Short mmCIF file of C-alpha atoms in Angstrom, two decimals:
data_model
loop_
_atom_site.label_atom_id
_atom_site.label_comp_id
_atom_site.label_asym_id
_atom_site.label_seq_id
_atom_site.Cartn_x
_atom_site.Cartn_y
_atom_site.Cartn_z
CA UNK A 54 -51.61 -23.05 -14.10
CA UNK A 55 -48.86 -24.58 -16.14
CA UNK A 56 -45.38 -24.03 -14.75
CA UNK A 57 -44.20 -22.32 -17.96
CA UNK A 58 -47.01 -19.79 -17.64
CA UNK A 59 -46.04 -19.15 -14.03
CA UNK A 60 -42.50 -18.43 -15.20
CA UNK A 61 -43.86 -15.93 -17.73
CA UNK A 62 -45.92 -14.22 -15.06
CA UNK A 63 -42.77 -13.76 -12.99
CA UNK A 64 -41.22 -11.72 -15.78
CA UNK A 65 -44.04 -9.19 -15.59
CA UNK A 66 -42.82 -5.71 -14.65
CA UNK A 67 -44.12 -5.34 -11.07
CA UNK A 68 -43.81 -1.55 -11.22
CA UNK A 69 -46.50 -1.45 -13.92
CA UNK A 70 -48.96 -3.46 -11.88
CA UNK A 71 -49.90 -0.65 -9.51
CA UNK A 72 -49.79 -2.72 -6.38
CA UNK A 73 -51.99 -5.55 -7.61
CA UNK A 74 -51.40 -8.81 -5.79
CA UNK A 75 -49.60 -10.87 -8.44
CA UNK A 76 -50.77 -14.16 -6.96
CA UNK A 77 -54.39 -12.96 -7.02
CA UNK A 78 -53.93 -11.85 -10.63
CA UNK A 79 -52.49 -15.21 -11.62
CA UNK A 80 -55.46 -16.99 -10.08
CA UNK A 81 -57.80 -14.59 -11.85
CA UNK A 82 -56.13 -15.21 -15.23
CA UNK A 83 -56.51 -18.95 -14.68
CA UNK A 84 -60.16 -18.60 -13.66
CA UNK A 85 -60.93 -16.45 -16.72
CA UNK A 86 -59.22 -18.98 -19.01
CA UNK A 87 -61.24 -21.80 -17.48
CA UNK A 88 -64.50 -19.88 -17.77
CA UNK A 89 -63.81 -18.89 -21.37
CA UNK A 90 -63.34 -22.56 -22.24
CA UNK A 91 -66.35 -23.78 -20.24
CA UNK A 92 -68.58 -21.07 -21.76
CA UNK A 93 -67.39 -21.86 -25.29
CA UNK A 94 -68.36 -25.49 -24.84
CA UNK A 95 -71.61 -24.68 -23.06
CA UNK A 96 -72.72 -22.22 -25.78
CA UNK A 97 -72.11 -24.94 -28.36
CA UNK A 98 -73.95 -27.69 -26.53
CA UNK A 99 -77.14 -25.74 -25.88
CA UNK A 100 -79.89 -27.25 -27.94
CA UNK A 101 -83.59 -26.73 -27.98
CA UNK A 102 -85.84 -23.69 -27.86
CA UNK A 103 -85.38 -23.05 -24.15
CA UNK A 104 -81.61 -22.88 -24.38
CA UNK A 105 -81.24 -19.88 -26.69
CA UNK A 106 -80.83 -17.47 -23.78
CA UNK A 107 -78.26 -19.71 -22.11
CA UNK A 108 -76.27 -20.13 -25.32
CA UNK A 109 -76.27 -16.39 -25.99
CA UNK A 110 -75.12 -15.55 -22.46
CA UNK A 111 -72.35 -18.15 -22.70
CA UNK A 112 -71.11 -16.56 -25.94
CA UNK A 113 -70.95 -13.22 -24.12
CA UNK A 114 -69.19 -14.86 -21.17
CA UNK A 115 -66.62 -16.44 -23.49
CA UNK A 116 -65.72 -13.07 -25.02
CA UNK A 117 -65.79 -11.10 -21.76
CA UNK A 118 -63.59 -13.65 -19.93
CA UNK A 119 -61.11 -13.78 -22.84
CA UNK A 120 -60.86 -9.98 -22.99
CA UNK A 121 -60.45 -9.66 -19.20
CA UNK A 122 -57.73 -12.32 -19.24
CA UNK A 123 -55.85 -10.64 -22.07
CA UNK A 124 -55.96 -7.26 -20.33
CA UNK A 125 -54.32 -8.74 -17.25
CA UNK A 126 -51.59 -10.16 -19.48
CA UNK A 127 -50.67 -6.74 -20.89
CA UNK A 128 -48.77 -4.91 -18.15
CA UNK A 129 -47.32 -2.24 -20.49
CA UNK A 130 -50.68 -0.53 -20.95
CA UNK A 131 -52.15 -1.34 -17.54
CA UNK A 132 -54.61 1.39 -16.60
CA UNK A 133 -56.25 1.16 -13.20
CA UNK A 134 -59.65 2.65 -14.15
CA UNK A 135 -60.09 0.48 -17.27
CA UNK A 136 -58.86 -2.68 -15.52
CA UNK A 137 -61.26 -2.11 -12.64
CA UNK A 138 -64.21 -1.45 -14.99
CA UNK A 139 -63.42 -4.58 -17.01
CA UNK A 140 -63.22 -6.71 -13.85
CA UNK A 141 -66.62 -5.29 -12.87
CA UNK A 142 -68.07 -6.22 -16.28
CA UNK A 143 -66.57 -9.71 -15.94
CA UNK A 144 -68.16 -10.15 -12.52
CA UNK A 145 -71.60 -8.97 -13.70
CA UNK A 146 -71.44 -11.26 -16.72
CA UNK A 147 -70.21 -14.12 -14.53
CA UNK A 148 -73.10 -13.73 -12.12
CA UNK A 149 -75.71 -13.52 -14.90
CA UNK A 150 -74.24 -16.48 -16.82
CA UNK A 151 -73.97 -18.62 -13.71
CA UNK A 152 -77.59 -17.88 -12.71
CA UNK A 153 -78.83 -18.89 -16.16
CA UNK A 154 -76.67 -22.03 -16.36
CA UNK A 155 -77.74 -23.14 -12.88
CA UNK A 156 -81.31 -23.39 -14.16
CA UNK A 157 -80.25 -26.24 -16.45
CA UNK A 158 -77.47 -27.69 -14.29
CA UNK A 159 -79.32 -30.82 -13.36
CA UNK A 160 -80.09 -31.91 -16.87
CA UNK A 161 -77.01 -30.54 -18.64
CA UNK A 162 -73.49 -31.31 -17.48
CA UNK A 163 -72.03 -28.45 -19.56
CA UNK A 164 -74.26 -25.96 -17.78
CA UNK A 165 -73.30 -27.29 -14.37
CA UNK A 166 -69.59 -26.97 -15.15
CA UNK A 167 -69.96 -23.57 -16.74
CA UNK A 168 -71.82 -22.23 -13.68
CA UNK A 169 -69.11 -23.62 -11.42
CA UNK A 170 -66.36 -21.99 -13.51
CA UNK A 171 -68.24 -18.66 -13.50
CA UNK A 172 -68.65 -18.73 -9.72
CA UNK A 173 -64.94 -19.39 -9.17
CA UNK A 174 -64.07 -16.60 -11.61
CA UNK A 175 -66.34 -14.07 -9.88
CA UNK A 176 -64.58 -14.84 -6.61
CA UNK A 177 -61.14 -14.52 -8.21
CA UNK A 178 -62.10 -11.15 -9.74
CA UNK A 179 -63.38 -9.93 -6.39
CA UNK A 180 -60.17 -10.96 -4.65
CA UNK A 181 -58.08 -9.13 -7.24
CA UNK A 182 -60.31 -6.04 -7.03
CA UNK A 183 -59.82 -5.96 -3.27
CA UNK A 184 -56.05 -6.13 -3.63
CA UNK A 185 -56.26 -3.14 -6.00
CA UNK A 186 -58.37 -1.17 -3.56
CA UNK A 187 -55.80 -1.63 -0.86
CA UNK A 188 -52.93 -0.61 -3.10
CA UNK B 11 -73.43 1.21 -41.56
CA UNK B 12 -73.97 -1.00 -44.54
CA UNK B 13 -77.60 -1.31 -45.60
CA UNK B 14 -77.54 -5.10 -45.22
CA UNK B 15 -76.44 -4.73 -41.63
CA UNK B 16 -79.24 -2.25 -41.02
CA UNK B 17 -81.69 -4.82 -42.34
CA UNK B 18 -80.30 -7.39 -39.92
CA UNK B 19 -80.66 -4.99 -37.02
CA UNK B 20 -84.32 -4.55 -37.90
CA UNK B 21 -84.90 -8.27 -37.36
CA UNK B 22 -83.73 -7.98 -33.75
CA UNK B 23 -86.45 -8.93 -31.28
CA UNK B 24 -87.36 -5.53 -29.75
CA UNK B 25 -88.92 -7.17 -26.71
CA UNK B 26 -85.51 -8.52 -25.68
CA UNK B 27 -83.87 -5.10 -25.87
CA UNK B 28 -85.35 -3.79 -22.63
CA UNK B 29 -86.24 -0.40 -23.96
CA UNK B 30 -82.86 0.40 -25.48
CA UNK B 31 -83.02 2.95 -28.27
CA UNK B 32 -82.34 0.78 -31.33
CA UNK B 33 -80.94 3.70 -33.33
CA UNK B 34 -78.54 4.53 -30.49
CA UNK B 35 -77.50 0.89 -30.33
CA UNK B 36 -76.88 0.76 -34.07
CA UNK B 37 -74.65 3.82 -33.85
CA UNK B 38 -72.84 2.27 -30.90
CA UNK B 39 -72.20 -0.97 -32.79
CA UNK B 40 -70.80 1.00 -35.69
CA UNK B 41 -68.60 3.10 -33.41
CA UNK B 42 -67.27 -0.02 -31.65
CA UNK B 43 -66.52 -1.65 -35.00
CA UNK B 44 -64.65 1.44 -36.19
CA UNK B 45 -62.67 1.69 -32.95
CA UNK B 46 -61.78 -2.01 -32.98
CA UNK B 47 -60.35 -1.55 -36.50
CA UNK B 48 -58.54 1.71 -35.72
CA UNK B 49 -57.05 0.26 -32.52
CA UNK B 50 -55.91 -2.93 -34.32
CA UNK B 51 -54.03 -0.82 -36.87
CA UNK B 52 -52.69 1.60 -34.26
CA UNK B 53 -51.36 -1.22 -32.04
CA UNK B 54 -49.55 -2.64 -35.05
CA UNK B 55 -48.00 0.62 -36.18
CA UNK B 56 -46.54 1.62 -32.82
CA UNK B 57 -42.80 1.43 -33.05
CA UNK B 58 -40.06 2.56 -30.76
CA UNK B 59 -39.51 2.38 -27.01
CA UNK B 60 -41.94 5.18 -26.16
CA UNK B 61 -44.87 3.52 -27.92
CA UNK B 62 -45.11 0.31 -25.90
CA UNK B 63 -47.78 1.75 -23.61
CA UNK B 64 -49.80 3.04 -26.56
CA UNK B 65 -49.61 -0.28 -28.40
CA UNK B 66 -50.65 -2.24 -25.32
CA UNK B 67 -53.63 0.04 -24.65
CA UNK B 68 -54.72 -0.25 -28.28
CA UNK B 69 -54.65 -4.05 -28.03
CA UNK B 70 -56.92 -3.78 -24.99
CA UNK B 71 -59.16 -1.32 -26.83
CA UNK B 72 -59.42 -3.68 -29.81
CA UNK B 73 -60.62 -6.56 -27.62
CA UNK B 74 -62.92 -4.47 -25.42
CA UNK B 75 -64.61 -2.80 -28.42
CA UNK B 76 -65.05 -6.15 -30.21
CA UNK B 77 -66.59 -7.78 -27.12
CA UNK B 78 -68.92 -4.82 -26.49
CA UNK B 79 -70.04 -4.88 -30.13
CA UNK B 80 -70.71 -8.61 -30.06
CA UNK B 81 -72.75 -8.33 -26.86
CA UNK B 82 -75.03 -5.75 -28.50
CA UNK B 83 -75.52 -8.14 -31.41
CA UNK B 84 -76.78 -10.96 -29.16
CA UNK B 85 -80.33 -10.00 -28.14
CA UNK B 86 -81.28 -13.49 -26.93
CA UNK B 87 -79.06 -13.27 -23.88
CA UNK B 88 -79.34 -9.54 -23.31
CA UNK B 89 -78.90 -8.82 -19.60
CA UNK B 90 -79.21 -5.25 -18.47
CA UNK B 91 -76.65 -5.33 -15.65
CA UNK B 92 -73.95 -7.03 -17.73
CA UNK B 93 -74.59 -4.83 -20.77
CA UNK B 94 -74.38 -1.71 -18.66
CA UNK B 95 -71.14 -2.84 -16.96
CA UNK B 96 -69.58 -3.70 -20.32
CA UNK B 97 -70.52 -0.31 -21.76
CA UNK B 98 -68.89 1.28 -18.70
CA UNK B 99 -65.70 -0.75 -19.29
CA UNK B 100 -65.75 0.27 -22.95
CA UNK B 101 -66.05 3.93 -22.02
CA UNK B 102 -63.21 3.78 -19.46
CA UNK B 103 -60.98 1.98 -21.95
CA UNK B 104 -61.96 4.45 -24.68
CA UNK B 105 -61.06 7.43 -22.53
CA UNK B 106 -57.71 5.95 -21.47
CA UNK B 107 -56.80 4.86 -25.01
CA UNK B 108 -57.78 8.21 -26.50
CA UNK B 109 -55.73 10.13 -23.92
CA UNK B 110 -52.65 8.03 -24.65
CA UNK B 111 -53.08 8.20 -28.45
CA UNK B 112 -53.57 11.96 -28.34
CA UNK B 113 -50.03 12.32 -26.97
CA UNK B 114 -48.67 11.00 -30.26
CA UNK B 115 -51.38 12.36 -32.56
CA UNK B 116 -49.24 15.00 -34.18
CA UNK B 117 -46.47 12.69 -35.24
CA UNK B 118 -48.49 9.54 -35.88
CA UNK B 119 -51.54 9.47 -38.12
CA UNK B 120 -52.71 6.10 -36.75
CA UNK B 121 -52.79 7.53 -33.22
CA UNK B 122 -54.75 10.58 -34.33
CA UNK B 123 -57.38 8.44 -36.03
CA UNK B 124 -57.56 5.94 -33.18
CA UNK B 125 -58.11 8.76 -30.65
CA UNK B 126 -60.86 10.18 -32.86
CA UNK B 127 -62.57 6.79 -33.16
CA UNK B 128 -62.34 6.26 -29.38
CA UNK B 129 -63.89 9.67 -28.66
CA UNK B 130 -66.81 8.99 -31.01
CA UNK B 131 -67.30 5.57 -29.43
CA UNK B 132 -67.34 6.93 -25.87
CA UNK B 133 -70.07 9.37 -26.92
CA UNK B 134 -72.07 6.60 -28.61
CA UNK B 135 -71.80 4.40 -25.50
CA UNK B 136 -72.94 7.30 -23.31
CA UNK B 137 -75.93 7.95 -25.53
CA UNK B 138 -76.95 4.30 -25.41
CA UNK B 139 -76.47 4.16 -21.63
CA UNK B 140 -78.76 7.17 -21.24
CA UNK B 141 -81.47 5.53 -23.35
CA UNK B 142 -81.21 2.50 -21.05
CA UNK B 143 -81.52 4.62 -17.93
CA UNK B 144 -84.73 6.14 -19.19
CA UNK B 145 -86.19 2.76 -20.07
CA UNK C 941 -66.07 1.24 -45.90
CA UNK C 942 -66.07 4.39 -43.85
CA UNK C 943 -63.89 7.18 -45.27
CA UNK C 944 -61.84 7.38 -42.05
CA UNK C 945 -60.97 3.72 -42.36
CA UNK C 946 -59.96 4.25 -45.98
CA UNK C 947 -57.61 7.00 -44.82
CA UNK C 948 -56.07 4.62 -42.30
CA UNK C 949 -55.56 1.98 -44.98
CA UNK C 950 -53.64 4.52 -47.04
CA UNK C 951 -51.10 4.89 -44.26
CA UNK C 952 -50.24 1.20 -44.46
CA UNK C 953 -46.61 0.60 -45.42
CA UNK C 954 -46.92 -0.71 -49.00
CA UNK C 955 -43.46 -2.29 -48.87
CA UNK C 956 -44.65 -4.70 -46.15
CA UNK C 957 -47.63 -5.88 -48.19
CA UNK C 958 -45.62 -8.06 -50.58
CA UNK C 959 -47.38 -7.00 -53.69
CA UNK C 960 -50.92 -7.53 -52.43
CA UNK C 961 -53.50 -5.45 -54.25
CA UNK C 962 -54.42 -2.86 -51.61
CA UNK C 963 -57.89 -2.31 -53.08
CA UNK C 964 -58.58 -6.06 -52.99
CA UNK C 965 -57.38 -6.17 -49.40
CA UNK C 966 -59.62 -3.30 -48.40
CA UNK C 967 -62.61 -5.06 -49.92
CA UNK C 968 -61.62 -8.27 -48.15
CA UNK C 969 -61.35 -6.49 -44.76
CA UNK C 970 -64.81 -5.02 -45.30
CA UNK C 971 -66.26 -8.39 -46.32
CA UNK C 972 -64.74 -10.10 -43.26
CA UNK C 973 -66.12 -7.39 -40.98
CA UNK C 974 -69.59 -7.78 -42.49
CA UNK C 975 -69.47 -11.57 -42.19
CA UNK C 976 -68.24 -11.44 -38.60
CA UNK C 977 -71.24 -9.24 -37.74
CA UNK C 978 -73.77 -11.30 -39.71
CA UNK C 979 -72.47 -14.56 -38.20
CA UNK C 980 -72.56 -13.14 -34.66
CA UNK C 981 -76.23 -12.22 -35.11
CA UNK C 982 -77.09 -15.49 -36.88
CA UNK C 983 -75.46 -17.63 -34.15
CA UNK C 984 -77.53 -15.77 -31.57
CA UNK C 985 -80.83 -16.07 -33.40
CA UNK C 986 -80.67 -19.80 -34.05
CA UNK C 987 -83.27 -21.47 -31.94
CA UNK C 988 -84.61 -24.97 -31.84
CA UNK C 989 -83.05 -28.40 -31.98
CA UNK C 990 -82.31 -28.32 -35.71
CA UNK C 991 -80.33 -25.11 -35.53
CA UNK C 992 -77.51 -26.22 -33.22
CA UNK C 993 -75.22 -27.05 -36.15
CA UNK C 994 -75.95 -23.71 -37.81
CA UNK C 995 -75.34 -21.75 -34.62
CA UNK C 996 -72.07 -23.55 -33.95
CA UNK C 997 -70.80 -22.95 -37.48
CA UNK C 998 -71.72 -19.27 -37.24
CA UNK C 999 -69.71 -18.95 -34.02
CA UNK C 1000 -66.73 -20.43 -35.84
CA UNK C 1001 -67.33 -18.10 -38.79
CA UNK C 1002 -67.45 -15.07 -36.47
CA UNK C 1003 -64.06 -15.91 -34.95
CA UNK C 1004 -62.40 -16.95 -38.22
CA UNK C 1005 -63.56 -13.79 -40.05
CA UNK C 1006 -62.46 -11.54 -37.15
CA UNK C 1007 -59.01 -13.14 -37.01
CA UNK C 1008 -58.56 -12.94 -40.80
CA UNK C 1009 -59.58 -9.27 -40.76
CA UNK C 1010 -57.18 -8.43 -37.94
CA UNK C 1011 -54.29 -10.18 -39.69
CA UNK C 1012 -54.81 -8.01 -42.78
CA UNK C 1013 -54.71 -4.93 -40.55
CA UNK C 1014 -51.28 -5.79 -39.14
CA UNK C 1015 -48.77 -5.01 -41.89
CA UNK C 1016 -45.72 -5.03 -39.58
CA UNK C 1017 -45.86 -8.78 -39.10
CA UNK C 1018 -47.27 -9.69 -42.51
CA UNK C 1019 -46.07 -13.16 -43.45
CA UNK C 1020 -47.08 -14.51 -46.84
CA UNK C 1021 -47.41 -18.18 -45.89
CA UNK C 1022 -49.51 -17.52 -42.77
CA UNK C 1023 -51.70 -14.94 -44.50
CA UNK C 1024 -52.37 -17.32 -47.37
CA UNK C 1025 -53.19 -20.22 -45.02
CA UNK C 1026 -55.55 -18.01 -43.00
CA UNK C 1027 -57.33 -16.82 -46.15
CA UNK C 1028 -57.74 -20.48 -47.13
CA UNK C 1029 -59.24 -21.29 -43.71
CA UNK C 1030 -61.56 -18.31 -44.04
CA UNK C 1031 -62.73 -19.49 -47.46
CA UNK C 1032 -63.36 -23.07 -46.27
CA UNK C 1033 -65.27 -21.82 -43.24
CA UNK C 1034 -67.21 -19.36 -45.42
CA UNK C 1035 -68.26 -22.10 -47.84
CA UNK C 1036 -69.32 -24.46 -45.04
CA UNK C 1037 -71.19 -21.76 -43.13
CA UNK C 1038 -72.95 -20.48 -46.24
CA UNK C 1039 -74.05 -24.01 -47.23
CA UNK C 1040 -75.51 -24.63 -43.77
CA UNK C 1041 -77.22 -21.21 -43.56
CA UNK C 1042 -78.72 -21.61 -47.04
CA UNK C 1043 -80.68 -24.62 -45.76
CA UNK C 1044 -82.63 -22.32 -43.44
CA UNK C 1045 -82.58 -19.19 -45.62
CA UNK C 1046 -86.23 -19.30 -46.54
CA UNK C 1047 -87.52 -19.44 -43.01
CA UNK C 1048 -84.85 -17.42 -41.27
CA UNK C 1049 -83.81 -13.95 -42.42
CA UNK C 1050 -80.59 -14.03 -40.36
CA UNK C 1051 -79.49 -17.20 -42.13
CA UNK C 1052 -80.23 -15.71 -45.55
CA UNK C 1053 -78.14 -12.63 -44.80
CA UNK C 1054 -75.32 -14.59 -43.20
CA UNK C 1055 -75.08 -16.86 -46.25
CA UNK C 1056 -74.99 -13.82 -48.51
CA UNK C 1057 -72.22 -12.19 -46.44
CA UNK C 1058 -70.22 -15.45 -46.46
CA UNK C 1059 -70.50 -15.78 -50.24
CA UNK C 1060 -69.28 -12.20 -50.79
CA UNK C 1061 -66.41 -12.79 -48.36
CA UNK C 1062 -65.31 -16.00 -50.08
CA UNK C 1063 -65.14 -14.09 -53.37
CA UNK C 1064 -63.19 -11.23 -51.79
CA UNK C 1065 -60.70 -13.68 -50.24
CA UNK C 1066 -60.27 -15.40 -53.60
CA UNK C 1067 -59.61 -12.10 -55.35
CA UNK C 1068 -56.99 -11.14 -52.76
CA UNK C 1069 -55.36 -14.59 -52.98
CA UNK C 1070 -55.07 -14.20 -56.73
CA UNK C 1071 -53.41 -10.80 -56.38
CA UNK C 1072 -50.88 -12.44 -54.03
CA UNK C 1073 -50.20 -15.23 -56.48
CA UNK C 1074 -49.34 -12.76 -59.18
CA UNK C 1075 -47.03 -10.77 -56.94
CA UNK D 1455 -55.22 -29.50 -18.38
CA UNK D 1456 -57.41 -28.91 -15.39
CA UNK D 1457 -59.42 -31.95 -14.33
CA UNK D 1458 -62.71 -30.05 -14.72
CA UNK D 1459 -61.86 -29.30 -18.32
CA UNK D 1460 -61.06 -32.95 -18.92
CA UNK D 1461 -64.49 -33.84 -17.58
CA UNK D 1462 -66.06 -31.37 -20.02
CA UNK D 1463 -64.16 -32.86 -22.93
CA UNK D 1464 -65.54 -36.28 -22.02
CA UNK D 1465 -69.07 -34.98 -22.56
CA UNK D 1466 -68.27 -34.11 -26.18
CA UNK D 1467 -70.41 -36.06 -28.64
CA UNK D 1468 -67.90 -38.49 -30.14
CA UNK D 1469 -70.08 -39.08 -33.19
CA UNK D 1470 -69.61 -35.46 -34.25
CA UNK D 1471 -65.83 -35.64 -34.08
CA UNK D 1472 -65.39 -37.60 -37.30
CA UNK D 1473 -62.85 -40.02 -35.96
CA UNK D 1474 -60.52 -37.44 -34.47
CA UNK D 1475 -58.36 -38.81 -31.67
CA UNK D 1476 -59.91 -37.15 -28.61
CA UNK D 1477 -56.70 -37.32 -26.61
CA UNK D 1478 -54.79 -35.63 -29.45
CA UNK D 1479 -57.49 -32.95 -29.62
CA UNK D 1480 -57.30 -32.33 -25.90
CA UNK D 1481 -53.55 -31.87 -26.11
CA UNK D 1482 -54.01 -29.55 -29.08
CA UNK D 1483 -56.57 -27.42 -27.18
CA UNK D 1484 -54.15 -27.13 -24.28
CA UNK D 1485 -51.25 -26.22 -26.57
CA UNK D 1486 -53.34 -23.56 -28.33
CA UNK D 1487 -54.41 -22.10 -24.99
CA UNK D 1488 -50.80 -21.94 -23.81
CA UNK D 1489 -49.63 -20.35 -27.05
CA UNK D 1490 -52.44 -17.77 -27.01
CA UNK D 1491 -51.35 -16.73 -23.52
CA UNK D 1492 -47.63 -16.71 -24.30
CA UNK D 1493 -48.18 -14.72 -27.51
CA UNK D 1494 -50.42 -12.19 -25.70
CA UNK D 1495 -47.67 -11.54 -23.17
CA UNK D 1496 -44.89 -11.55 -25.77
CA UNK D 1497 -46.72 -9.03 -28.00
CA UNK D 1498 -47.08 -6.75 -25.00
CA UNK D 1499 -43.49 -6.95 -23.88
CA UNK D 1500 -41.91 -6.18 -27.23
CA UNK D 1501 -40.26 -2.82 -27.04
CA UNK D 1502 -37.95 -0.99 -29.35
CA UNK D 1503 -37.87 -0.41 -33.08
CA UNK D 1504 -36.63 -3.89 -33.96
CA UNK D 1505 -39.46 -5.64 -32.17
CA UNK D 1506 -42.42 -4.31 -34.17
CA UNK D 1507 -42.44 -7.36 -36.46
CA UNK D 1508 -42.27 -9.74 -33.50
CA UNK D 1509 -45.08 -7.95 -31.66
CA UNK D 1510 -47.30 -7.93 -34.73
CA UNK D 1511 -46.75 -11.64 -35.39
CA UNK D 1512 -47.51 -12.45 -31.75
CA UNK D 1513 -50.82 -10.55 -32.00
CA UNK D 1514 -51.68 -12.68 -35.02
CA UNK D 1515 -50.59 -15.82 -33.18
CA UNK D 1516 -52.79 -14.92 -30.19
CA UNK D 1517 -55.89 -14.57 -32.39
CA UNK D 1518 -55.18 -17.61 -34.59
CA UNK D 1519 -54.52 -19.89 -31.58
CA UNK D 1520 -57.65 -18.66 -29.78
CA UNK D 1521 -59.83 -19.23 -32.87
CA UNK D 1522 -58.37 -22.70 -33.49
CA UNK D 1523 -58.94 -23.64 -29.85
CA UNK D 1524 -62.53 -22.44 -29.91
CA UNK D 1525 -63.29 -24.36 -33.11
CA UNK D 1526 -62.13 -27.59 -31.47
CA UNK D 1527 -64.46 -26.85 -28.55
CA UNK D 1528 -67.55 -26.61 -30.78
CA UNK D 1529 -68.41 -30.19 -31.80
CA UNK D 1530 -71.95 -29.33 -32.98
CA UNK D 1531 -70.69 -27.49 -36.07
CA UNK D 1532 -67.55 -29.55 -36.63
CA UNK D 1533 -66.72 -29.51 -40.35
CA UNK D 1534 -63.76 -31.53 -41.49
CA UNK D 1535 -62.61 -29.22 -44.31
CA UNK D 1536 -62.77 -26.04 -42.22
CA UNK D 1537 -61.14 -27.66 -39.18
CA UNK D 1538 -58.33 -28.99 -41.31
CA UNK D 1539 -57.75 -25.61 -43.02
CA UNK D 1540 -57.73 -23.82 -39.65
CA UNK D 1541 -55.22 -26.28 -38.21
CA UNK D 1542 -53.05 -25.61 -41.29
CA UNK D 1543 -53.29 -21.85 -40.71
CA UNK D 1544 -52.41 -22.37 -37.04
CA UNK D 1545 -49.35 -24.41 -37.99
CA UNK D 1546 -48.13 -21.85 -40.54
CA UNK D 1547 -48.60 -19.02 -38.07
CA UNK D 1548 -46.92 -21.06 -35.32
CA UNK D 1549 -43.86 -21.73 -37.49
CA UNK D 1550 -43.56 -18.07 -38.55
CA UNK D 1551 -44.05 -16.74 -35.02
CA UNK D 1552 -41.59 -19.22 -33.53
CA UNK D 1553 -38.93 -18.35 -36.13
CA UNK D 1554 -39.29 -14.63 -35.39
CA UNK D 1555 -39.32 -15.08 -31.60
CA UNK D 1556 -36.26 -17.35 -31.71
CA UNK D 1557 -34.26 -14.41 -33.10
CA UNK D 1558 -34.74 -12.57 -29.81
CA UNK D 1559 -34.84 -15.61 -27.51
CA UNK D 1560 -31.48 -15.00 -25.90
CA UNK D 1561 -32.17 -11.45 -24.85
CA UNK D 1562 -35.91 -11.70 -24.18
CA UNK D 1563 -37.43 -14.34 -21.91
CA UNK D 1564 -40.95 -13.74 -23.29
CA UNK D 1565 -39.76 -14.50 -26.81
CA UNK D 1566 -38.02 -17.69 -25.70
CA UNK D 1567 -41.17 -18.94 -24.00
CA UNK D 1568 -43.44 -17.92 -26.85
CA UNK D 1569 -41.26 -19.77 -29.37
CA UNK D 1570 -41.32 -22.85 -27.16
CA UNK D 1571 -45.12 -22.72 -26.85
CA UNK D 1572 -45.48 -22.28 -30.63
CA UNK D 1573 -43.24 -25.28 -31.35
CA UNK D 1574 -45.24 -27.50 -29.00
CA UNK D 1575 -48.49 -26.28 -30.56
CA UNK D 1576 -47.31 -26.99 -34.12
CA UNK D 1577 -46.50 -30.54 -33.08
CA UNK D 1578 -49.88 -30.96 -31.37
CA UNK D 1579 -51.68 -29.68 -34.48
CA UNK D 1580 -49.70 -32.06 -36.67
CA UNK D 1581 -50.56 -35.02 -34.44
CA UNK D 1582 -54.25 -34.13 -34.55
CA UNK D 1583 -54.16 -33.66 -38.34
CA UNK D 1584 -52.63 -37.11 -38.72
CA UNK D 1585 -55.38 -38.68 -36.61
CA UNK D 1586 -57.91 -37.02 -38.90
CA UNK D 1587 -56.19 -38.33 -42.02
CA UNK D 1588 -56.40 -41.87 -40.72
CA UNK D 1589 -60.07 -41.54 -39.83
#
């Protein structure tokens, strides 16, 4: 993550974050941003009859990752139940999108990268979820 | 819902919808659209120190409702687990946003309408979830 | 537009709207909402090698129409130059998306409806732009 | 930009990009991503009566920057007129948002960083526009 963005994260009101590990959240924001970009490009590149499902899932992934990322960046309205449910949705979408993209990973570089970004994001979401559970 | 939009919904490939009640989904799309609009306007109107939490939650609601709506409109990549998890996130966010908006409903018309839209959306999501469970 | 949404529009602070015709803006919000939905569904339905350009343009149209709609729903930060530039971008995107969709309109119902929604939106944007020019 | 993202950019079909300088586009994508994040956080942090305009503009900036970024990441539907108009809208919004945020830059760290991100983004958009003009 860019150093400027790290400075912005530091200004987040810790008392609103309900015990979430700020380092885990920062990594999760980064992973969501990466996945949103990878999925945007993958959805666009999918050509041919067999790729309609992949393209559609990547469009969903792009929107889900962007929404999850934005929610983490809004400490003022942080609500534990909603944040947890959104992280769950992001993980489910990440798993489904990765599984689909992996099917085309050998012939399509976008799919391979998108699957990789999804996998890293699912792990980052899980890590953040665990830090919330312990809080 | 506009009649043109209803025509578009009819062209959706039913075999991709995994038994979801198409009428329930149509109502859910409409309710998400309404909530996304109401939350956009409510987030903008919130002024004063005490409204920061409300505004932030409405921004989250706007993005969550828009993403949920878009996912329902993409039958090609419909995945039951992800759709269900996103509907859950939308319901949690809807409940939290409605509860916060209700606190200001008497003095702020935007909050009253946003809470009302959220409540209707939560019910529409629940109805759609139930039709999925039975499928 | 739903009657509840019309009530919300009425609560908009007219003094922030810089002379924009509120009825024209309401029609434009509705047209953007319709186009965002139609383009989301059209992008998803596009299958086959020849439809990659159409799908990609519809994804752009979906995001541009959603952003334009949201900007109209945020009177507190209304800025004439930005609003005008965004309406221009929405019109350019609407013309390009409609032209592409029209090429497949006879064989694809989604494309026909998306083109129709784009055309109506371009007209609504133009009408709103003209009301701004006269202000 | 992350090295994985740079690899993805390299897979973009150059023949679709209509002579755009790919390095300038990459920088512009990064600048839009940074601004979308900074504006999301700035919109959330704005408290108090006097900040409603700033918060509203930052919400617009967040959506405009995200849409502009996504359009650059979709080479299949790249349309010169629409891309140019969207870059114009992004620049106008960036100038307006930066001007507003600068008013609060001394007392609010989020505003200072958001203004800085906007300024860098406006320059990146301008550079990309110029490379298109020469193409």
